[in-house]
mmCIF file of C-alpha atoms in Angstrom:
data_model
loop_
_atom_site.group_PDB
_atom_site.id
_atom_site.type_symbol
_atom_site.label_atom_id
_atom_site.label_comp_id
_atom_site.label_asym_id
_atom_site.label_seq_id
_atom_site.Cartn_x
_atom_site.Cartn_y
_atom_site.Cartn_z
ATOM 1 C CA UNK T 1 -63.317 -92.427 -189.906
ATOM 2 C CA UNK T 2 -66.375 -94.332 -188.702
ATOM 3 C CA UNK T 3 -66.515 -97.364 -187.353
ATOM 4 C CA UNK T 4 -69.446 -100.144 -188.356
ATOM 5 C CA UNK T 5 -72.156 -100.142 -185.999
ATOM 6 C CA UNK T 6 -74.272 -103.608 -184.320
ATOM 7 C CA UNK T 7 -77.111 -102.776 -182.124
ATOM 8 C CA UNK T 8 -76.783 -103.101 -178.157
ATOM 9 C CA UNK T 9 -79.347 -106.136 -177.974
ATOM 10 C CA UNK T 10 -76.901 -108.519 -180.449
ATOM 11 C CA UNK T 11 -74.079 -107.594 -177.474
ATOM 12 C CA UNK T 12 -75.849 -107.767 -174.360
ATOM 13 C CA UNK T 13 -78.006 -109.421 -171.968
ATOM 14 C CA UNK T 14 -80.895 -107.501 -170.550
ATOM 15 C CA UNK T 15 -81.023 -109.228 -167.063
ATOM 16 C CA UNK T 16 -84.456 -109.648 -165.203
ATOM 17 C CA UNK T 17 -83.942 -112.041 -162.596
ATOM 18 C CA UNK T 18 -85.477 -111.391 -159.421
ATOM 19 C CA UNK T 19 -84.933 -112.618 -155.783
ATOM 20 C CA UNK T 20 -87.000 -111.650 -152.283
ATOM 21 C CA UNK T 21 -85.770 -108.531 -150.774
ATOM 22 C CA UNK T 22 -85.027 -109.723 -147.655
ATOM 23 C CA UNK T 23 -81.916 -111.325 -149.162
ATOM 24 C CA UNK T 24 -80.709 -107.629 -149.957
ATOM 25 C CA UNK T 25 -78.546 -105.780 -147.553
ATOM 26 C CA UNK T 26 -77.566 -102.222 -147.602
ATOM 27 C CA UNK T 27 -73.932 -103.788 -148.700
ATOM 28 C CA UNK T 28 -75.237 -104.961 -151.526
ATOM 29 C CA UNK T 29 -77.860 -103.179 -152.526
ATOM 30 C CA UNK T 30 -77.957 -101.049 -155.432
ATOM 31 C CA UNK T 31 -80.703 -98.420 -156.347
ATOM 32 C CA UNK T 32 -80.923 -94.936 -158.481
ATOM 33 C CA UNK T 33 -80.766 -93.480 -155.104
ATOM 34 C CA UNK T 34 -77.176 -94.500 -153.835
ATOM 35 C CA UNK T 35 -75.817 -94.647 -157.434
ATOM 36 C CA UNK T 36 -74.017 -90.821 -157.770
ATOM 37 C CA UNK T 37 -74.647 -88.780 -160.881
ATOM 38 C CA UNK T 38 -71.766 -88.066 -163.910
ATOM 39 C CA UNK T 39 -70.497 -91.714 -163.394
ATOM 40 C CA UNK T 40 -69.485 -91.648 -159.829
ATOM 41 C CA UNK T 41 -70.150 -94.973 -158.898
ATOM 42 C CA UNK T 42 -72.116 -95.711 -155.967
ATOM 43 C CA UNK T 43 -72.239 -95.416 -152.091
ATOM 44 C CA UNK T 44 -73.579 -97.849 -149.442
ATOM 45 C CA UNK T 45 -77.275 -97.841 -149.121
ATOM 46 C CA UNK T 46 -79.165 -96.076 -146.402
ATOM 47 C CA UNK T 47 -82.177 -99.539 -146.698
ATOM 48 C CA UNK T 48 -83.619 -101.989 -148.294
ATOM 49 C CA UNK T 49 -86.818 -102.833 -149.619
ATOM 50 C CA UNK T 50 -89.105 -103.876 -147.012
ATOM 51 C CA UNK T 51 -91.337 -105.707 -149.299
ATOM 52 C CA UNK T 52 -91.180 -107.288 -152.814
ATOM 53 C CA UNK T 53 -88.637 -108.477 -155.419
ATOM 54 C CA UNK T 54 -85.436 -107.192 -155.778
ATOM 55 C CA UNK T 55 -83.313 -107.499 -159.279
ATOM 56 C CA UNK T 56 -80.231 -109.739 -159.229
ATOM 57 C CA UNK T 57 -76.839 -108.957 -160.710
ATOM 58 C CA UNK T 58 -73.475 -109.880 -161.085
ATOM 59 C CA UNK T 59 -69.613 -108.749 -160.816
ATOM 60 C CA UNK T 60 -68.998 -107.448 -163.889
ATOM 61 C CA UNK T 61 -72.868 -106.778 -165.134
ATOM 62 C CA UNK T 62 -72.846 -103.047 -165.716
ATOM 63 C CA UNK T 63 -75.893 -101.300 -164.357
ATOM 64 C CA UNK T 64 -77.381 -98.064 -165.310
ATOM 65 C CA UNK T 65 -79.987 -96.151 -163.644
ATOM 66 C CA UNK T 66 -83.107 -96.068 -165.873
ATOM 67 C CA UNK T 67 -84.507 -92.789 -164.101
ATOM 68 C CA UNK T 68 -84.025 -89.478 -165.527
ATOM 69 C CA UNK T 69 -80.453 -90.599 -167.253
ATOM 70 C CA UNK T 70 -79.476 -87.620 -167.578
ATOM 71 C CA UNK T 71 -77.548 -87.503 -164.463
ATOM 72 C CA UNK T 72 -75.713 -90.521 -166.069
ATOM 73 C CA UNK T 73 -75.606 -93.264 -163.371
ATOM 74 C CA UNK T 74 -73.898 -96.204 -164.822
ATOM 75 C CA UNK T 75 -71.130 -98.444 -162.696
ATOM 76 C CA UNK T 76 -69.832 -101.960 -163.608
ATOM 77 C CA UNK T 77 -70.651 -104.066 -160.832
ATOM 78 C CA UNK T 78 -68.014 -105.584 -158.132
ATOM 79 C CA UNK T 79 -69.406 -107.527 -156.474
ATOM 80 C CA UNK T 80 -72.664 -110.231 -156.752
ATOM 81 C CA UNK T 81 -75.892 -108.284 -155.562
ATOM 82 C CA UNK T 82 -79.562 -106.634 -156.088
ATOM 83 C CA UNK T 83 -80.585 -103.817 -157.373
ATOM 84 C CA UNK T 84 -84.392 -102.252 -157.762
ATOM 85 C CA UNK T 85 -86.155 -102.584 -160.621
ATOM 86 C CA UNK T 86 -85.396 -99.100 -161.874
ATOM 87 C CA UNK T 87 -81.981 -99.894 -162.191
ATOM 88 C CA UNK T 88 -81.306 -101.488 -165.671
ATOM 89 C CA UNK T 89 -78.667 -105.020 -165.389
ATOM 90 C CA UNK T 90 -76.599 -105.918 -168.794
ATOM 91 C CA UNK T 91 -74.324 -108.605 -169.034
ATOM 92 C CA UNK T 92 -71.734 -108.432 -172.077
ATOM 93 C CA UNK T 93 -72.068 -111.278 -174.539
ATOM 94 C CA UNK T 94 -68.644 -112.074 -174.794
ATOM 95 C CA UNK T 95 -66.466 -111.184 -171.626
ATOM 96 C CA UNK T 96 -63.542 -109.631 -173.894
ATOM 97 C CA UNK T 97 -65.758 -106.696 -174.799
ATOM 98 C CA UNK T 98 -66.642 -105.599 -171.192
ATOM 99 C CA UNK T 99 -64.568 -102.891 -170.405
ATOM 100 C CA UNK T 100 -64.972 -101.815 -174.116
ATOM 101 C CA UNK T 101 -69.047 -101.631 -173.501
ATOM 102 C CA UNK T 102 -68.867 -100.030 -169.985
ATOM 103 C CA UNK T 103 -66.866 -97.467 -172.332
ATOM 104 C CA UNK T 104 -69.472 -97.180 -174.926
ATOM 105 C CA UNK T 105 -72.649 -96.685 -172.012
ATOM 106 C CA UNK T 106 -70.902 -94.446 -170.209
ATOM 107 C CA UNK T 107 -70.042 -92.173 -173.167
ATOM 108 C CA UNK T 108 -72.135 -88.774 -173.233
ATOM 109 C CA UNK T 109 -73.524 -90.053 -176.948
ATOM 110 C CA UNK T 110 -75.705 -92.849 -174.930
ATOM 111 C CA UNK T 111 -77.038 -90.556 -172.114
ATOM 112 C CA UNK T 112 -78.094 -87.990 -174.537
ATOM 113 C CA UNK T 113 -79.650 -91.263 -176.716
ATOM 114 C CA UNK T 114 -81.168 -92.320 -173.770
ATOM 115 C CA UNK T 115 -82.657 -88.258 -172.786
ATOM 116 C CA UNK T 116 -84.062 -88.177 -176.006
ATOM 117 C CA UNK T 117 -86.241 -91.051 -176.614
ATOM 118 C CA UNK T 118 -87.163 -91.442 -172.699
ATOM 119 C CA UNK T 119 -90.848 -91.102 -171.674
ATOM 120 C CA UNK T 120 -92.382 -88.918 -168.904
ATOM 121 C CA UNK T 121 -91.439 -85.289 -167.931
ATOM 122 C CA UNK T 122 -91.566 -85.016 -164.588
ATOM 123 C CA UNK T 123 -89.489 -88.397 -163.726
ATOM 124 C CA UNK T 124 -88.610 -89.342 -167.779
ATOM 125 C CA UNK T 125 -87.637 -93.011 -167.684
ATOM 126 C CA UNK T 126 -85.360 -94.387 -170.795
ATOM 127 C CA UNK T 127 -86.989 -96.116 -173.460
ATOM 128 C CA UNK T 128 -86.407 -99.877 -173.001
ATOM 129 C CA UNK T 129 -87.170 -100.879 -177.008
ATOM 130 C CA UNK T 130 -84.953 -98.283 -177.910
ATOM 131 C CA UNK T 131 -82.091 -98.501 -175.411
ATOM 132 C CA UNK T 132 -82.142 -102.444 -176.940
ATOM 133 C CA UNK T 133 -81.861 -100.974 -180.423
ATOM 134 C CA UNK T 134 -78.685 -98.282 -179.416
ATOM 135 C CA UNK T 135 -76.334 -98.138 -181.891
ATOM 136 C CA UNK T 136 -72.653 -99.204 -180.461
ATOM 137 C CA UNK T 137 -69.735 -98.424 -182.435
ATOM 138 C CA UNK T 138 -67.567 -101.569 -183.417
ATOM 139 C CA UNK T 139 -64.194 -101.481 -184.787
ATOM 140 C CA UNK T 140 -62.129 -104.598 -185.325
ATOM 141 C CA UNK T 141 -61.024 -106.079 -181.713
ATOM 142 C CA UNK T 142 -57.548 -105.283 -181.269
ATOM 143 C CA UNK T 143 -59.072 -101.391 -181.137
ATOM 144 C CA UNK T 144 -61.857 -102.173 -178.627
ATOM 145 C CA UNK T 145 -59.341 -103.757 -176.532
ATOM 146 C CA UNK T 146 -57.327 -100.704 -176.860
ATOM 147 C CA UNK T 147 -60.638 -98.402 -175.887
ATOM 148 C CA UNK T 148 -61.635 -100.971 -173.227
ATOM 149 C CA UNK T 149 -58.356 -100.942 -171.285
ATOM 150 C CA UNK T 150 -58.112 -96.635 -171.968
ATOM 151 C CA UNK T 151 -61.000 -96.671 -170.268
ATOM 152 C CA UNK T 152 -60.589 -99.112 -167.152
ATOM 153 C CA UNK T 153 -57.389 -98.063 -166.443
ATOM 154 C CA UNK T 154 -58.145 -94.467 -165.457
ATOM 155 C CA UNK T 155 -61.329 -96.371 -163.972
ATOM 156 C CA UNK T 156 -58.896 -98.494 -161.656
ATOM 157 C CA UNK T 157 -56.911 -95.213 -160.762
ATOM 158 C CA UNK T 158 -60.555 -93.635 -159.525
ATOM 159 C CA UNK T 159 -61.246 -96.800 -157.718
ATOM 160 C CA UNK T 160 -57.881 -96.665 -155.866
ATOM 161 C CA UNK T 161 -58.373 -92.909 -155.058
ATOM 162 C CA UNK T 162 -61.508 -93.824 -153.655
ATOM 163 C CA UNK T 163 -60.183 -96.783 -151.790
ATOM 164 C CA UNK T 164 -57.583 -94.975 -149.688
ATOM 165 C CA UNK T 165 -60.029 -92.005 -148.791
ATOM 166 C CA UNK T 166 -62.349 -94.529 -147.855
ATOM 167 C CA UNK T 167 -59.244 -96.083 -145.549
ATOM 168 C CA UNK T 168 -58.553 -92.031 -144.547
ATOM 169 C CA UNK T 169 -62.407 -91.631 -143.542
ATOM 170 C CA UNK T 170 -61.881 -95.338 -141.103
ATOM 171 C CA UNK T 171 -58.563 -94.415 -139.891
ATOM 172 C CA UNK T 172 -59.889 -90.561 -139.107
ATOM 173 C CA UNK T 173 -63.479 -92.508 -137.182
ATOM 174 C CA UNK T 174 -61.378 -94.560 -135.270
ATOM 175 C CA UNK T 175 -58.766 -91.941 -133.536
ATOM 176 C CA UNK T 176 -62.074 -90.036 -133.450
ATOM 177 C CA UNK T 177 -63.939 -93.055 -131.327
ATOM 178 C CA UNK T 178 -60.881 -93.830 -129.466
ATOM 179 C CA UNK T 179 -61.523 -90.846 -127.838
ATOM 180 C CA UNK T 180 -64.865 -90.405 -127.968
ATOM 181 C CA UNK T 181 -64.953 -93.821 -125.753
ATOM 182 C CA UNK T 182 -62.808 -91.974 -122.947
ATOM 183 C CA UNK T 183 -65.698 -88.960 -122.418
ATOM 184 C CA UNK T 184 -68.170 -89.082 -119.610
ATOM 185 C CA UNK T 185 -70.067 -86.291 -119.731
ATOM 186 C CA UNK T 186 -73.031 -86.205 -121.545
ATOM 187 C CA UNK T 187 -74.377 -82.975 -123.245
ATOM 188 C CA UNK T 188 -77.134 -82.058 -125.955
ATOM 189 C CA UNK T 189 -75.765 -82.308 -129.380
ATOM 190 C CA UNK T 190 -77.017 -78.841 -129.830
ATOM 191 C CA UNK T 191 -75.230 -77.790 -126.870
ATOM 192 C CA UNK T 192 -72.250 -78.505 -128.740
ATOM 193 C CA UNK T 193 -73.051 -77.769 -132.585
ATOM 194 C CA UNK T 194 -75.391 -75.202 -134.413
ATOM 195 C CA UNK T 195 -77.997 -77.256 -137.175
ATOM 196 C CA UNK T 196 -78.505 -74.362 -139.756
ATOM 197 C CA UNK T 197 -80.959 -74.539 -142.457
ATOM 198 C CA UNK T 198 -80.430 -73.617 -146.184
ATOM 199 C CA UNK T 199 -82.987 -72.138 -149.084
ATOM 200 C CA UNK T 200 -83.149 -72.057 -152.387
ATOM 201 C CA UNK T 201 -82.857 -68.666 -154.723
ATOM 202 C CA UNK T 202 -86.344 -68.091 -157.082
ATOM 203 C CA UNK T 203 -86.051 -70.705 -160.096
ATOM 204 C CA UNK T 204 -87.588 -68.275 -162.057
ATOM 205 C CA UNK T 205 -85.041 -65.640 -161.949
ATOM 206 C CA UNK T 206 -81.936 -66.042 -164.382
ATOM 207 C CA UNK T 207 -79.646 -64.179 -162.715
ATOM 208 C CA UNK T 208 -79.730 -65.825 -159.737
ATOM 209 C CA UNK T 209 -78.309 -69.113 -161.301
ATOM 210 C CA UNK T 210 -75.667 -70.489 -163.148
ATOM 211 C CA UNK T 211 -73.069 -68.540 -161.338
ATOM 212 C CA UNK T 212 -69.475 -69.794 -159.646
ATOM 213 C CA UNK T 213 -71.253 -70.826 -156.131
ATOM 214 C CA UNK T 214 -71.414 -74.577 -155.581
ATOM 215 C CA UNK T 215 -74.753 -75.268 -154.360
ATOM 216 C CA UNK T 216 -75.368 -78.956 -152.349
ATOM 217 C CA UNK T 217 -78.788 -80.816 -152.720
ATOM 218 C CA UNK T 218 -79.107 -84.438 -151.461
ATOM 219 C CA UNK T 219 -78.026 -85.203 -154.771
ATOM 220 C CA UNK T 220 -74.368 -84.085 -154.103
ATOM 221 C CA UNK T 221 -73.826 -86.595 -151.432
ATOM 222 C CA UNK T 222 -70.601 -87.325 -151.898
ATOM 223 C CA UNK T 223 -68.343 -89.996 -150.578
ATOM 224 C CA UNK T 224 -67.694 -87.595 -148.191
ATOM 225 C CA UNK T 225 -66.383 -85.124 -149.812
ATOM 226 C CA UNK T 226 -67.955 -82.509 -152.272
ATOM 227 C CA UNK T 227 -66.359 -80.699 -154.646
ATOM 228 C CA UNK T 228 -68.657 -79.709 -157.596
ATOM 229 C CA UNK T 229 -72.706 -79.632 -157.402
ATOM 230 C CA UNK T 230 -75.574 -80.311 -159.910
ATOM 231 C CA UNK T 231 -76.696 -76.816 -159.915
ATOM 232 C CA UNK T 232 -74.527 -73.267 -159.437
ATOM 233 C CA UNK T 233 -75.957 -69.757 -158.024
ATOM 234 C CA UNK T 234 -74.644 -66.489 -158.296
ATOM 235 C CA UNK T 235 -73.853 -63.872 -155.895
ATOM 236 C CA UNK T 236 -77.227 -61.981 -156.378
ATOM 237 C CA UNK T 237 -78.888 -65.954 -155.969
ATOM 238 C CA UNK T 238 -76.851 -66.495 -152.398
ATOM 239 C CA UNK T 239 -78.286 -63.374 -151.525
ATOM 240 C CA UNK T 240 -81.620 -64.123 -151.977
ATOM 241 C CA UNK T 241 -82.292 -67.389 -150.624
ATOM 242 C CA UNK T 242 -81.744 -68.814 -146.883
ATOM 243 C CA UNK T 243 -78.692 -69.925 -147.084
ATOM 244 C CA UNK T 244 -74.829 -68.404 -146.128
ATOM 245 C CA UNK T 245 -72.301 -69.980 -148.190
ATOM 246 C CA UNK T 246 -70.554 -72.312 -145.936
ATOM 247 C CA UNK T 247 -67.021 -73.193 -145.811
ATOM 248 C CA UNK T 248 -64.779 -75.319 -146.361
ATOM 249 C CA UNK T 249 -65.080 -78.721 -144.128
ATOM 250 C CA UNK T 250 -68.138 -77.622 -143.812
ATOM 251 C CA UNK T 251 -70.570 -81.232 -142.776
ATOM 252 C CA UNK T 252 -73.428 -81.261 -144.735
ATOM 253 C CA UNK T 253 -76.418 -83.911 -143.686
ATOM 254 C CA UNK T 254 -79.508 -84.529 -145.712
ATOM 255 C CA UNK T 255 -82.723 -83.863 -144.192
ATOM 256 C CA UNK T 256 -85.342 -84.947 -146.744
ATOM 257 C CA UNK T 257 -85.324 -87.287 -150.449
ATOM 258 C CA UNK T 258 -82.297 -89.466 -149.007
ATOM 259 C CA UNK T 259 -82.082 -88.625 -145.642
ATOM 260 C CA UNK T 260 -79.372 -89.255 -143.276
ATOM 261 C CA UNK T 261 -76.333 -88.779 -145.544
ATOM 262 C CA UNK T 262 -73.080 -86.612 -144.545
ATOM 263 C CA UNK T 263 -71.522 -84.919 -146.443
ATOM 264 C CA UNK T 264 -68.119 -82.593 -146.516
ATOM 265 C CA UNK T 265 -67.925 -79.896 -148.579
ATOM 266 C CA UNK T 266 -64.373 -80.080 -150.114
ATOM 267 C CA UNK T 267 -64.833 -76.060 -151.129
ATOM 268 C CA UNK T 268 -67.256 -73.348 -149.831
ATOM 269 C CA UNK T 269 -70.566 -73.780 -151.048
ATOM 270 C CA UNK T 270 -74.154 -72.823 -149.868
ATOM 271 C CA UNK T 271 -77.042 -75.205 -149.398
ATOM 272 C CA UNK T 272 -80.692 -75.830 -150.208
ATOM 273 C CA UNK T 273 -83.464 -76.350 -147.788
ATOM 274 C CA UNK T 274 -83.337 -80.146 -147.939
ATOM 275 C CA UNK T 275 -80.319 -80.199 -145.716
ATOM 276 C CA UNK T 276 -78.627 -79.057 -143.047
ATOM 277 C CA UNK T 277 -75.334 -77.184 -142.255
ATOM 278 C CA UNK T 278 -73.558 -78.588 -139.111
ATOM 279 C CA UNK T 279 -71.306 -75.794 -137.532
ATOM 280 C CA UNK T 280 -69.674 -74.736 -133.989
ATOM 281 C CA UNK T 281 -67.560 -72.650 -131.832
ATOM 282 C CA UNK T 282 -66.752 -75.505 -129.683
ATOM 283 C CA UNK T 283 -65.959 -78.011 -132.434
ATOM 284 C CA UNK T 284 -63.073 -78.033 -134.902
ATOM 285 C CA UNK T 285 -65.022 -78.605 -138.206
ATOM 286 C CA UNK T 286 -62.954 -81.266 -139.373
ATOM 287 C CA UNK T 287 -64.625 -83.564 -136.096
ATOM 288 C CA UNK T 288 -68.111 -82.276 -136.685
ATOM 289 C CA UNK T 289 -68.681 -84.910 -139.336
ATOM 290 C CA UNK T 290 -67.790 -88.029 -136.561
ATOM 291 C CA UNK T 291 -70.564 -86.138 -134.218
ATOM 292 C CA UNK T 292 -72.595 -86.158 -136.727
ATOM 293 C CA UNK T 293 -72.610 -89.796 -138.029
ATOM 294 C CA UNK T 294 -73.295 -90.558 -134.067
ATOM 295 C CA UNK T 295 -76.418 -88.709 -134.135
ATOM 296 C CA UNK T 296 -77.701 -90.097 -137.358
ATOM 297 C CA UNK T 297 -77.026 -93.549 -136.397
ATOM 298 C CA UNK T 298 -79.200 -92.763 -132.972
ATOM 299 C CA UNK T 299 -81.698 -91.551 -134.801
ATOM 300 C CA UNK T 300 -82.155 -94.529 -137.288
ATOM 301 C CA UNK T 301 -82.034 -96.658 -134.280
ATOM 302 C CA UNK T 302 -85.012 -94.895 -132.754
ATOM 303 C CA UNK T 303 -86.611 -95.352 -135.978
ATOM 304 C CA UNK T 304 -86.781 -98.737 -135.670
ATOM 305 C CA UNK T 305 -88.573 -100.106 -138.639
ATOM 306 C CA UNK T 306 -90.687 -96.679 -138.930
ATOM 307 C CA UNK T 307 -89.595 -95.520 -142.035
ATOM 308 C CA UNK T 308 -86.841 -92.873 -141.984
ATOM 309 C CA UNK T 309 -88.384 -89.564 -144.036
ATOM 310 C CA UNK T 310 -87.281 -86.782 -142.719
ATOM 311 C CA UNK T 311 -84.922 -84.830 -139.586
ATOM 312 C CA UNK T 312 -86.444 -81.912 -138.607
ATOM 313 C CA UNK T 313 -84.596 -79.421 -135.800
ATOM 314 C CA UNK T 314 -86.342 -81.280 -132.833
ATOM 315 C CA UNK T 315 -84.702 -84.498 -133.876
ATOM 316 C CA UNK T 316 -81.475 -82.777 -133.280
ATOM 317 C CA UNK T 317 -82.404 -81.322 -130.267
ATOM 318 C CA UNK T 318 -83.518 -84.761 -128.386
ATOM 319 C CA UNK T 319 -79.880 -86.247 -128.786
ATOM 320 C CA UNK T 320 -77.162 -86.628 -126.405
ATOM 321 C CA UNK T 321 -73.399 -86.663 -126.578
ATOM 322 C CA UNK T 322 -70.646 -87.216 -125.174
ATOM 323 C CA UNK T 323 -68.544 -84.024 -125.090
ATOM 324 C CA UNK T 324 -64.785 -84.401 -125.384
ATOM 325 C CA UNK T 325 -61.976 -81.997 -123.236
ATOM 326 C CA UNK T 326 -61.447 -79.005 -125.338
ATOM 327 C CA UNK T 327 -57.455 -80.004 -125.125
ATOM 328 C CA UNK T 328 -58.384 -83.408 -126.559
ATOM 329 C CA UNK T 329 -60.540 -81.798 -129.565
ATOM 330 C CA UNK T 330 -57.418 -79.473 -130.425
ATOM 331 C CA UNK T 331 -54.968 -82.621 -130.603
ATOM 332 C CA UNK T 332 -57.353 -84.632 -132.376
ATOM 333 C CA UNK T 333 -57.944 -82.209 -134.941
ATOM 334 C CA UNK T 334 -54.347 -81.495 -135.372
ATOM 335 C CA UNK T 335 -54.387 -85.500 -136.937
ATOM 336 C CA UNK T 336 -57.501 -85.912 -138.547
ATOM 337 C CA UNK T 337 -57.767 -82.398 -140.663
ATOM 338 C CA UNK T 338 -54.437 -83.745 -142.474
ATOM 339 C CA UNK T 339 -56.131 -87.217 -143.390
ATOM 340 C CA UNK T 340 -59.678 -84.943 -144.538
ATOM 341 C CA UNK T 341 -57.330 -82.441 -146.368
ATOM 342 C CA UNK T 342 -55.410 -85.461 -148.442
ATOM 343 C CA UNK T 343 -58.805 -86.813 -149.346
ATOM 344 C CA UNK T 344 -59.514 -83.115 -150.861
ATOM 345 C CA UNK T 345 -56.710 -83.508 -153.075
ATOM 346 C CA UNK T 346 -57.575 -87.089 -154.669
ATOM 347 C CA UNK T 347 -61.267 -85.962 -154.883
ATOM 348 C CA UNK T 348 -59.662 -83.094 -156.847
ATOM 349 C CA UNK T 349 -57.174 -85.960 -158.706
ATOM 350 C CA UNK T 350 -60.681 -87.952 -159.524
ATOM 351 C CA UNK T 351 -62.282 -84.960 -161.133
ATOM 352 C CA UNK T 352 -59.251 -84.576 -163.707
ATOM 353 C CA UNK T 353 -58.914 -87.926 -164.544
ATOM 354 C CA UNK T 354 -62.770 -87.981 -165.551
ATOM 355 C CA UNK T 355 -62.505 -85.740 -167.540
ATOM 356 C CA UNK T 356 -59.913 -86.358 -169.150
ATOM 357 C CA UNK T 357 -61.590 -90.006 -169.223
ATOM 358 C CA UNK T 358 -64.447 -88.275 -170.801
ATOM 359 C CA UNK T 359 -62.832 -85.798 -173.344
ATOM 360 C CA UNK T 360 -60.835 -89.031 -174.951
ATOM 361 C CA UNK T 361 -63.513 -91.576 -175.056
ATOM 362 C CA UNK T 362 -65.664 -89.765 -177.683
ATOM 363 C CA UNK T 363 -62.466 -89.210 -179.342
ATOM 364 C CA UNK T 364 -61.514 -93.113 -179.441
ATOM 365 C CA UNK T 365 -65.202 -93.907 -180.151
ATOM 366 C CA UNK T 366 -65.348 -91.646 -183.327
ATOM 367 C CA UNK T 367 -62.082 -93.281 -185.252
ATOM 368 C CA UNK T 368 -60.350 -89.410 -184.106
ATOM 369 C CA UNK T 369 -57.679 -91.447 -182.131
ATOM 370 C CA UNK T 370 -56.965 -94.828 -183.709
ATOM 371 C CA UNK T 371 -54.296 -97.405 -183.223
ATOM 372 C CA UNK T 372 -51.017 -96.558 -186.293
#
């Protein structure tokens, strides 16, 4: 069964408003950058515009990333804020159909629309004319009520998931500073932890890709935690480029494209050359992440208004830190690796409830699954 179909245009506003950056902050500031890939939402932003006009949107406008959508960046906003221009802002006609459009956007069928009538290779942008003209399926409303709810309920259930680790990751930074206050002695942060580079396997060779091997770019930022990558290599591919594969707990920081952003890798993975691989003998791995975020937040601050590009070794090898009794490292790892570990296991939880969020909306979409 198919439902009737009405073109996206007749159901939603394409918003255009514009405001002066300087009203944007990096809590709520939205661009392709800090929205994640395969519908993940979106993290805080690393800055701002420094110049120019920023777009304006509100809660409940859903916003989709209008650069390369094939890494399917959509989220529907919470809160009142900007966003760049690249970043496309739709408000739903009729507020009864929102959660049953945020559906219909974030299905695979519009991302693969959107691939195929974009423009541009290298950075292929969607098609604005044609994105207008989609064609959304509409059943009567008592079924897109039924899709709409489907599909923000298991959203709400990701949004709580993310909400406690996000509590975890405060709770874990405080014990962490609590101590971290008490230290006196200073030390070079490479006195205490080991920046490793990564590489990247030939392109060109087949067998060195689309193996089992998780391998983190700056686009797998996660929120901290990693647990599945754009791109997998093989074992003949971690062989052949720069990088070991790292293990679990493993910190992650971005060193180019985004830079600044930790990461934790939630299983072993190796790494490209855009980033770095934070590891020690001194440090339990699980704490390595809380040195971390000091150093990046020094380095930022020596920034000051320069803009942030890059961190190359020497960076690392400038800053100081405090170093904490080896006795007090043990104990505090003993309580923070069992907050880290239980935001593992609802990263894990998030990945089975999209997909199974993603497996049934096609399904409700095509009249497969319909209301008796």
């Amino acid at each position: 069964m198919e439902y009737p179909v009405r073109k996206l245009n007749e159901l939603v506003t394409f918003r255009r408003e514009v405001a002066s950056c300087h009203k944007a902050t990096i809590y709520d500031y939205i661009s392709t950058e800090n929205m994640l890939s395969d519908r993940g939402g979106v993290v805080e932003a690393t800055n701002v515009p420094a110049k120019g006009k920023v777009k304006i949107f509100n809660k409940g406008d859903i916003l989709i990333s209008n650069i390369r959508p094939y890494f399917k960046k959509i989220l529907k906003a919470k809160f009142d804020g900007y966003c760049s221009s690249d970043v496309l802002v739709l408000t739903p006609v009729s507020l009864s159909d929102e959660d049953y459009l945020y559906g219909v956007l974030s299905a695979d069928t519009f991302f693969d629309y959107v691939t195929k009538t974009s423009k541009g290779t290298k950075m292929p942008r969607g098609d604005i004319d044609a994105i207008r003209n989609y064609s959304v399926p509409w059943p009567d409303h008592e079924m897109r009520t039924f899709i709409g709810e489907v599909y923000s309920t298991i959203d709400k259930k990701l949004d709580a998931n993310k909400l406690i680790n996000k509590n975890l990751l405060d709770l874990a930074r405080r014990l962490f500073d609590q101590e971290y206050q008490k230290a006196r002695k200073v030390v070079p942060f490479t006195d205490l932890i080991q920046i490793n580079g990564g590489g990247t396997p030939k392109t060109g060779v087949k067998d060195y890709w689309g193996g089992s091997i998780p391998f983190f770019t700056p686009k797998d930022v996660g929120d901290p935690i990693t647990l599945e990558t754009e791109k997998y290599i093989t074992e003949p591919g971690l062989a052949k480029c720069n990088s070991r594969l790292y293990p679990k707990g493993t910190t992650f920081v971005t060193a180019r494209g985004t830079v600044g952003k930790l990461g934790l890798a939630g299983v072993p993975m190796a790494v490209n050359q855009s980033c770095y691989a934070l590891t020690s003998e001194i440090i339990p791995s699980s704490l390595i992440y809380f040195f971390a975020e000091k150093t990046v937040k020094s380095l930022r601050k020596k920034a000051n208004g320069v803009v942030f590009n890059a961190i190359v070794m020497r960076d690392f090898n400038s800053e100081r830190v405090k170093e904490i009794k080896p006795t007090v490292l043990s104990k505090l790892s003993e309580v923070i690796r069992p907050l880290i570990d239980i935001m593992i296991i609802n990263e894990e939880e998030n990945i089975q409830l999209a997909n199974i969020r993603d497996s049934l909306l096609p399904k409700l979409l095509s009249g497969e699954i319909k209301l008796s």
